[in-house]
Tab-separated table of C-alpha atoms and ligand atoms in Angstrom:
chain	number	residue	atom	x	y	z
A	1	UNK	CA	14.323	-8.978	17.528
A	2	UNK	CA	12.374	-6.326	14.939
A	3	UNK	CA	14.102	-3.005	15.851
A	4	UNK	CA	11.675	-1.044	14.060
A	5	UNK	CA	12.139	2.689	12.348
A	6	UNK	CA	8.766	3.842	11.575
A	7	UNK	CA	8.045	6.664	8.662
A	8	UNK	CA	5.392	9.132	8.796
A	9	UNK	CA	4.078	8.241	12.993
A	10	UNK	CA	1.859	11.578	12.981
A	11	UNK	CA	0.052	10.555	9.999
A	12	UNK	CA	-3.680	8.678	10.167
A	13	UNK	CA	-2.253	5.724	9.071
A	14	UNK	CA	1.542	5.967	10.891
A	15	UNK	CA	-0.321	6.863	14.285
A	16	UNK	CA	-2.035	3.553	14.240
A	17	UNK	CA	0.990	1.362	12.810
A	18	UNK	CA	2.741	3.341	15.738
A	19	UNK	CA	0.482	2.202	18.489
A	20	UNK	CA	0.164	-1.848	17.548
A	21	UNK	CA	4.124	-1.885	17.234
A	22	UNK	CA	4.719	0.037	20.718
A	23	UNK	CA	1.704	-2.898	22.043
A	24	UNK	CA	3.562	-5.594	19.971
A	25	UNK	CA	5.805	-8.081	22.203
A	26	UNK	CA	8.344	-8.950	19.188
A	27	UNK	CA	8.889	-5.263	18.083
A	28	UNK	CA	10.917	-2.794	19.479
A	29	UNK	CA	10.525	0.664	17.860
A	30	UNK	CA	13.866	2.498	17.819
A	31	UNK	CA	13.338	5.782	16.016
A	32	UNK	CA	10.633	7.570	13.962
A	33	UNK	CA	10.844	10.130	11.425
A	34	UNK	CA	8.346	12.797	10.519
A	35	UNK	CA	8.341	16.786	8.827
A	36	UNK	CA	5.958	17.539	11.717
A	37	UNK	CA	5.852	17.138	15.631
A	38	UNK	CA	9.713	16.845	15.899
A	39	UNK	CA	10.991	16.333	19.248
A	40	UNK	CA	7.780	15.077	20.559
A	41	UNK	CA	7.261	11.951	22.423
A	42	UNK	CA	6.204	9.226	19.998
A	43	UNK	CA	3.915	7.156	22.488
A	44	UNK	CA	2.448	10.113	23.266
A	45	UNK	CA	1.822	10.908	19.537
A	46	UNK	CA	0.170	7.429	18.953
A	47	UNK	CA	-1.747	7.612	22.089
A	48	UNK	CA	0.138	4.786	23.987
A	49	UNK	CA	0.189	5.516	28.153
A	50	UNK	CA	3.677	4.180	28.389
A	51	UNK	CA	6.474	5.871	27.489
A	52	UNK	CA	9.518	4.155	25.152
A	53	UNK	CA	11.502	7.407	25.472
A	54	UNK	CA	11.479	7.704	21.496
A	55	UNK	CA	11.511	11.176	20.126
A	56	UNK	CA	10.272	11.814	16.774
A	57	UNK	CA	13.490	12.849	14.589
A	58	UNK	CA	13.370	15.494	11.776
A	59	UNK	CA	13.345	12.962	8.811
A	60	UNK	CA	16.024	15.078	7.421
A	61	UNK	CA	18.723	13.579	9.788
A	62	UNK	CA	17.762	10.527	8.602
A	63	UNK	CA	21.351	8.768	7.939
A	64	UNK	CA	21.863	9.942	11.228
A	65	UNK	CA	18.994	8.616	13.253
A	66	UNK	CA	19.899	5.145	11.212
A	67	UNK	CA	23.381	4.791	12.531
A	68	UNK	CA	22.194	5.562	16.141
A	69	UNK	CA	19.283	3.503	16.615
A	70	UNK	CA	20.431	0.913	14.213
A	71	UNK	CA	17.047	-0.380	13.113
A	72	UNK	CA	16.724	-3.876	10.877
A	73	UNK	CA	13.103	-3.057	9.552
A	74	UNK	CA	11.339	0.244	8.651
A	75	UNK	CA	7.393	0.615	8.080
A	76	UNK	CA	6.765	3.628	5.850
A	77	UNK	CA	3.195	5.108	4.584
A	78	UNK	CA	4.142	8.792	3.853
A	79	UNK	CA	3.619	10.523	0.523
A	80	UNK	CA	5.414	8.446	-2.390
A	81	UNK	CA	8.167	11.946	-3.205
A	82	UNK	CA	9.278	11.125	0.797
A	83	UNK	CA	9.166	6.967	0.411
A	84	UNK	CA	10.816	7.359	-2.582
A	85	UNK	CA	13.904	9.163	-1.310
A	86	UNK	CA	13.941	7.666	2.510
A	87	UNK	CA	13.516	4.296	1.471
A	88	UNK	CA	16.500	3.951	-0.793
A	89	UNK	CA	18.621	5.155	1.618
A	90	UNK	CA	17.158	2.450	4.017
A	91	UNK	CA	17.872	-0.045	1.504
A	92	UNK	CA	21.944	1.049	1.093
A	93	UNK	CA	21.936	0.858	5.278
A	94	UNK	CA	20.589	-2.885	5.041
A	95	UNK	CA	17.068	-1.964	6.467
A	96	UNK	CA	14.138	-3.958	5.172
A	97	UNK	CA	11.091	-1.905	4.336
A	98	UNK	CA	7.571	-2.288	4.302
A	99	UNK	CA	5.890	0.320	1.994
A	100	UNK	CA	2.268	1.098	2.264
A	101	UNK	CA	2.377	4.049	0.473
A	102	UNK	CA	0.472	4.535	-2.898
A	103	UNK	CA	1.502	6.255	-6.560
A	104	UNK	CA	5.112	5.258	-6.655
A	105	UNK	CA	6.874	6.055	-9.683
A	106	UNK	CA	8.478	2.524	-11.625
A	107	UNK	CA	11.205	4.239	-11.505
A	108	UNK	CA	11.518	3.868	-7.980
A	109	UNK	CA	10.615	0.468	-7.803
A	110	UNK	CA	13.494	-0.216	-10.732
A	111	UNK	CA	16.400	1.306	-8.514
A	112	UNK	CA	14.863	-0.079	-5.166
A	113	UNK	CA	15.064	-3.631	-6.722
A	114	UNK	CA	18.261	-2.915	-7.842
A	115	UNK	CA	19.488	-1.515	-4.450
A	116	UNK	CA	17.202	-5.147	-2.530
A	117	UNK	CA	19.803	-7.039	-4.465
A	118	UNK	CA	23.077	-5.487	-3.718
A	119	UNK	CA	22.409	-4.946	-0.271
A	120	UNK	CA	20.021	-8.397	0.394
A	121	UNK	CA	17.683	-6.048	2.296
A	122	UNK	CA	14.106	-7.895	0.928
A	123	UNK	CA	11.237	-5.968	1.057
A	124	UNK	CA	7.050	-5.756	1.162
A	125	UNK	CA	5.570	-3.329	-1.108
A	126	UNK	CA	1.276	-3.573	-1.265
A	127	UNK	CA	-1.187	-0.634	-2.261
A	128	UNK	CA	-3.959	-2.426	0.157
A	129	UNK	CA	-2.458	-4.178	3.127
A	130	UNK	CA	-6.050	-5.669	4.020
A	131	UNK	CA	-6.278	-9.303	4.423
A	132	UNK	CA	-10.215	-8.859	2.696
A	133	UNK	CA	-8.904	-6.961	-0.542
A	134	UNK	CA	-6.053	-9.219	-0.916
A	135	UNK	CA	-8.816	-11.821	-1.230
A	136	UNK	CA	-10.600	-9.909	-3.856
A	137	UNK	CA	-7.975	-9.532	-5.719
A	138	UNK	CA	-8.058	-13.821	-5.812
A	139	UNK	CA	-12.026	-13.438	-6.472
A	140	UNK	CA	-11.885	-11.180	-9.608
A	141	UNK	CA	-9.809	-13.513	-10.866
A	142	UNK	CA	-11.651	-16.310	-10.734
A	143	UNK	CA	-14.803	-14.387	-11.234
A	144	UNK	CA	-12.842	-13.448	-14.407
A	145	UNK	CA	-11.771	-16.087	-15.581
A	146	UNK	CA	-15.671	-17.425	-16.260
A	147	UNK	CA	-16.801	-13.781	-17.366
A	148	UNK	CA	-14.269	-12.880	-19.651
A	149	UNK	CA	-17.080	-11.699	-22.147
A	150	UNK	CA	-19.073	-9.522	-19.873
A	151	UNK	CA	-18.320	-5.408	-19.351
A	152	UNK	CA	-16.158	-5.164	-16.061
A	153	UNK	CA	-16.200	-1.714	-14.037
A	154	UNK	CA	-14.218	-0.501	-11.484
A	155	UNK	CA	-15.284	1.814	-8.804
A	156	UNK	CA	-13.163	3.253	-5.748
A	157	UNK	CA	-14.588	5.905	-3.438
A	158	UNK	CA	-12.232	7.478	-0.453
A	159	UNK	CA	-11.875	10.492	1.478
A	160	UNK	CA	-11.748	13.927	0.622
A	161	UNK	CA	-7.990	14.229	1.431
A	162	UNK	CA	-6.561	11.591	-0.583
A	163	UNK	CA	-4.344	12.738	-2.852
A	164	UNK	CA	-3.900	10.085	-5.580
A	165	UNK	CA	-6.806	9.341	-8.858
A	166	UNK	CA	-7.406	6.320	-8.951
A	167	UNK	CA	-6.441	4.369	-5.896
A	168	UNK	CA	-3.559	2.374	-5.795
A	169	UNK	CA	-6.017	-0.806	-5.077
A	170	UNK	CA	-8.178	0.151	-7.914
A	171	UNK	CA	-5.369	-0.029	-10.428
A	172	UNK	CA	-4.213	-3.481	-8.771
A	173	UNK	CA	-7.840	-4.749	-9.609
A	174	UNK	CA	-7.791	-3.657	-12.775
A	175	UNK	CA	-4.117	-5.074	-13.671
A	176	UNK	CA	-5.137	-7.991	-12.007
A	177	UNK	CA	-8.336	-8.260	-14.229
A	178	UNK	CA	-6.116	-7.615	-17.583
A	179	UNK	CA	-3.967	-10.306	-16.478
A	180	UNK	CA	-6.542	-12.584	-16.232
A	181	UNK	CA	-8.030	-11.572	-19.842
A	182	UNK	CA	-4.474	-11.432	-21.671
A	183	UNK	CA	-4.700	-7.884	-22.611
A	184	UNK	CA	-2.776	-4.954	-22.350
A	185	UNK	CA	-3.447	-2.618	-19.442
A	186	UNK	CA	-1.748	0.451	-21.130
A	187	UNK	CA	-4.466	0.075	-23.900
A	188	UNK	CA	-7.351	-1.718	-21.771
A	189	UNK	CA	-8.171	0.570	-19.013
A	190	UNK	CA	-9.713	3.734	-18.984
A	191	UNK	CA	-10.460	6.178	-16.164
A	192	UNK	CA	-13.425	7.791	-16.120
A	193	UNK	CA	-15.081	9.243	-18.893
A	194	UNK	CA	-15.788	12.061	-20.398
A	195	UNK	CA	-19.253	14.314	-21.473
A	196	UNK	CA	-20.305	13.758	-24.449
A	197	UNK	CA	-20.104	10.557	-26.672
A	198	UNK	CA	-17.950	7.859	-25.680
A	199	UNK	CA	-17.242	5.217	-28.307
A	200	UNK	CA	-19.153	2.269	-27.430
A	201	UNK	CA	-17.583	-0.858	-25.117
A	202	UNK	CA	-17.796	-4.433	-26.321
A	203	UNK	CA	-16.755	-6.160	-23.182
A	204	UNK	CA	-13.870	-5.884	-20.567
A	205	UNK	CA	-11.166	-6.480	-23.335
A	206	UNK	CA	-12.099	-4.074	-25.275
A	207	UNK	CA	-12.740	-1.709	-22.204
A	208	UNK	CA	-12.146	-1.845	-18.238
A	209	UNK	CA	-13.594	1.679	-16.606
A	210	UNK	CA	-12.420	2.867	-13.332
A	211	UNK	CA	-14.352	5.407	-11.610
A	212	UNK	CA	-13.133	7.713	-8.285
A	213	UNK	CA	-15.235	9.478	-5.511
A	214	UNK	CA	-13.919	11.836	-3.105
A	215	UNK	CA	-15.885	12.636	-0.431
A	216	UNK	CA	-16.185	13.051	3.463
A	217	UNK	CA	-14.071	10.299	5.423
A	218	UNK	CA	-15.213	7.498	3.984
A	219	UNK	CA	-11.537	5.118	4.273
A	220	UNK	CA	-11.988	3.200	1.126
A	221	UNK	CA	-14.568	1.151	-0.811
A	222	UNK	CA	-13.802	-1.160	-4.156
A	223	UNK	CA	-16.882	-2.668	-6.070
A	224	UNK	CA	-16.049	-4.602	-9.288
A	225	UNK	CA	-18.866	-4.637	-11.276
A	226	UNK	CA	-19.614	-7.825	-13.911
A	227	UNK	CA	-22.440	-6.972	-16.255
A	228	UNK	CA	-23.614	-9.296	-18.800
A	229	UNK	CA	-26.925	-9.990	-20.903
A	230	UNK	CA	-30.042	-9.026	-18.485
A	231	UNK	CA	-27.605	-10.082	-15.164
A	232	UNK	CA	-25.158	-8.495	-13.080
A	233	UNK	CA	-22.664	-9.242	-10.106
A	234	UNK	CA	-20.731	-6.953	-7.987
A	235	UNK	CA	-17.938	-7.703	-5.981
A	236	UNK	CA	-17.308	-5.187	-2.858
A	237	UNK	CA	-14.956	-4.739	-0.393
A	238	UNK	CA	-15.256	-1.731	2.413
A	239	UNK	CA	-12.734	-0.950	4.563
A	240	UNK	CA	-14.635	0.146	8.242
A	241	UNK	CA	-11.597	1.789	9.673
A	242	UNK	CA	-8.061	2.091	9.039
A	243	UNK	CA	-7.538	-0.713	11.302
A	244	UNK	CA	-7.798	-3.380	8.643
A	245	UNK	CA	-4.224	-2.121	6.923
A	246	UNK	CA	-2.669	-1.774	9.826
A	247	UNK	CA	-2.872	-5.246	11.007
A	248	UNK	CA	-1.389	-6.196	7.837
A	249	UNK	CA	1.296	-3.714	8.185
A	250	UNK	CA	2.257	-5.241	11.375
A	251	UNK	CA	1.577	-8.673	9.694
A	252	UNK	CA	4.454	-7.640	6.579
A	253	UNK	CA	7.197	-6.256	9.238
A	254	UNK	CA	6.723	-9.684	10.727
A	255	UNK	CA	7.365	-11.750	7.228
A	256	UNK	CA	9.950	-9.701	5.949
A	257	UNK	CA	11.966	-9.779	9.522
A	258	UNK	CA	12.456	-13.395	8.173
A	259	UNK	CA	12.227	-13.636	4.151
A	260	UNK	CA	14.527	-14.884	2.213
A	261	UNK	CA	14.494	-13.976	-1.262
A	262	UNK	CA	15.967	-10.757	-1.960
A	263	UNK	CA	12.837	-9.205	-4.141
A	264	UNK	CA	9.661	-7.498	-3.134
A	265	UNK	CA	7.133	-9.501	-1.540
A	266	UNK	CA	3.206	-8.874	-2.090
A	267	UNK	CA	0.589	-8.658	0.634
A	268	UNK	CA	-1.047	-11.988	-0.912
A	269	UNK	CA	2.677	-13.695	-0.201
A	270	UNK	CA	2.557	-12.310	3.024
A	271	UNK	CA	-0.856	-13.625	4.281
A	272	UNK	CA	0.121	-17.209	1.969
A	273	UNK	CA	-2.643	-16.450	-0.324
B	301	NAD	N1	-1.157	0.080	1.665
B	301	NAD	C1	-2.244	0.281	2.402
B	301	NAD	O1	-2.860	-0.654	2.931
B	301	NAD	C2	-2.693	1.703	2.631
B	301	NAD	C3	-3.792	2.005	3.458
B	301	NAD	C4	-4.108	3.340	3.698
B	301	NAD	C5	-3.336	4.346	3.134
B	301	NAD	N2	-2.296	4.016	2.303
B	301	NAD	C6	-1.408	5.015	1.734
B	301	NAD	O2	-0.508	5.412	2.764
B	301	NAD	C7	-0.084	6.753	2.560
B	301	NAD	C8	-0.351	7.587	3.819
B	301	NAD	O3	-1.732	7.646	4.069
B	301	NAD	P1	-2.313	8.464	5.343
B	301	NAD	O4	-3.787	8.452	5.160
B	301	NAD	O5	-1.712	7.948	6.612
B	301	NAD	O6	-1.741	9.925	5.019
B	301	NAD	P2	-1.481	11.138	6.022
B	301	NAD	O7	-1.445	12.359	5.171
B	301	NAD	O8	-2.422	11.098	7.162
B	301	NAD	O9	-0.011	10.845	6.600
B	301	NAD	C9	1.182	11.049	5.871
B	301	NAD	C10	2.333	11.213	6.868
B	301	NAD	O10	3.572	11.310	6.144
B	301	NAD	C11	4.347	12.310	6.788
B	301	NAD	N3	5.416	12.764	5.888
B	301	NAD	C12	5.346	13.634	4.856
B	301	NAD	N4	6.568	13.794	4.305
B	301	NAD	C13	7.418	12.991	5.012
B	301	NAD	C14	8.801	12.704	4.924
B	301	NAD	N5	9.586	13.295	4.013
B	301	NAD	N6	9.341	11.829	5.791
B	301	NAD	C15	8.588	11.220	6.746
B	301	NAD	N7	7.255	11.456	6.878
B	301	NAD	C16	6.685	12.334	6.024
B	301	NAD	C17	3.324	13.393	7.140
B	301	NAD	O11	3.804	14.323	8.097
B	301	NAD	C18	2.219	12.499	7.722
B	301	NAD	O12	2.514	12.168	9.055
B	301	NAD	C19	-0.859	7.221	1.307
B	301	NAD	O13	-0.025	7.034	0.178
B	301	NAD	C20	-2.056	6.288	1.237
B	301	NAD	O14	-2.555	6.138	-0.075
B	301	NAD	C21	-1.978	2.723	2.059
């Protein structure tokens, strides 16, 4: 059984992670953690009629919480300072994560990788946890692959309150794309640009752009745009609601409750891409 610890429940994305996994069958959610709302009743919170009698713990008594609700699995989309810290110590207490959240440091990732093999507690870790984006990031490849002479542009909008330039999908694209090309990201991507006079692009290996809106609610749009001689295609993907990375949330937890390998897992691994 998925005894599930859940990160971040009063959050817009944790509140609806929350609800599918209190409606799931095969999970059982045995503690959540939060800065906000402590004490409060978590069903309540997510906006589930029944009850589990879970109480949202102060994330600072983490260790705590871990050792008396012994969960295997923890879901976490917080703010990447929090996931950073709470999900190492998950790692050291044998709990497999599944990390939604965006603009994590490589450092983390190099001492949580370190930590998955000591303690064989595999993991997910995807920036877009939307079965449709994972699938874009397939189509740009291939898309590519026969347009590797053509400009390529990258542009992400979201709401108003994210906090991270550009989005953590955005940069997948765009790694994805130099992948594809053979060129270095470090040196191939650009973001945004500035007034005045640019030097001039000769095609995506020379130059990948990626361009951010903020504005209103809008949950999260990705166009790739391929522009060659007198022709163009654009490749979009826009999220409706939130609803979309949920699902795949709840999708992960249910892979990595039986993986194997003791690495990270990808989204596209998860949905056999
Ligand atoms: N991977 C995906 O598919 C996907 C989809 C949407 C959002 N995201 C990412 O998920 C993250 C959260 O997004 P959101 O829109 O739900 O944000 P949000 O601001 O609505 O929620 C963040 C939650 O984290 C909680 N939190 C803060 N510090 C904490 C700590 N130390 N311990 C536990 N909880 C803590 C906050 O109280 C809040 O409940 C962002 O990084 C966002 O980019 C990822």
């Amino acid at each position: 059984m998925i005894k599930l610890l859940i990160f971040g429940p009063t959050g817009s994305m944790g509140k609806l992670i929350t609800k599918l996994a209190l409606e799931d069958k095969e999970i059982d959610v045995v503690a959540a953690c939060d800065v906000t709302n402590i004490g409060e009743e978590l069903a309540y919170i997510a906006g589930v009629k029944d009850p589990n009698n879970i109480k949202i713990s102060d994330v600072k008594y983490l260790t705590e919480v871990i050792s008396q609700a012994k969960p295997n699995i923890a879901i976490d989309f917080t703010i990447a300072p929090a996931t950073e810290k709470n999900c190492l110590i998950c790692a050291e207490n044998g709990i497999r994560c599944v990390i939604g959240t965006t603009a994590l440091s490589q450092e983390f990732f190099d001492k949580f990788e370190r930590l998955i093999k000591k303690y064989h507690t595999p993991a997910v870790f995807s920036p877009n946890m939307a079965t449709g984006v994972n699938v874009l990031f397939k189509m740009a490849s291939i898309l590519t692959s026969y347009l590797a002479e053509w400009d390529i542009e990258i542009l992400e909008s979201h709401h108003h309150r994210k906090v991270d330039v550009p989005s953590g999908t955005a940069l997948m694209i765009a790694n994805t794309i130099c992948d594809t090309l053979e060129c270095d990201p470090e040196e191939t991507i650009k973001f945004g640009r500035s007034k005045g006079l640019n030097k001039r692009k000769v095609g995506a290996k020379n130059e990948i752009g990626v361009h951010a809106i903020r504005g209103g609610d809008i949950v999260g749009d990705h166009t790739i745009l391929y522009a060659g001689p007198g022709e163009r295609i654009e490749l979009k993907h826009q999220a409706h609601s939130r609803e979309c990375f949920a699902n795949g949330a709840i999708k992960a937890i249910k892979f990595i409750s039986d993986a194997k390998e003791d690495k990270i897992y990808s989204t596209d691994e998860v949905l056999g891409l």
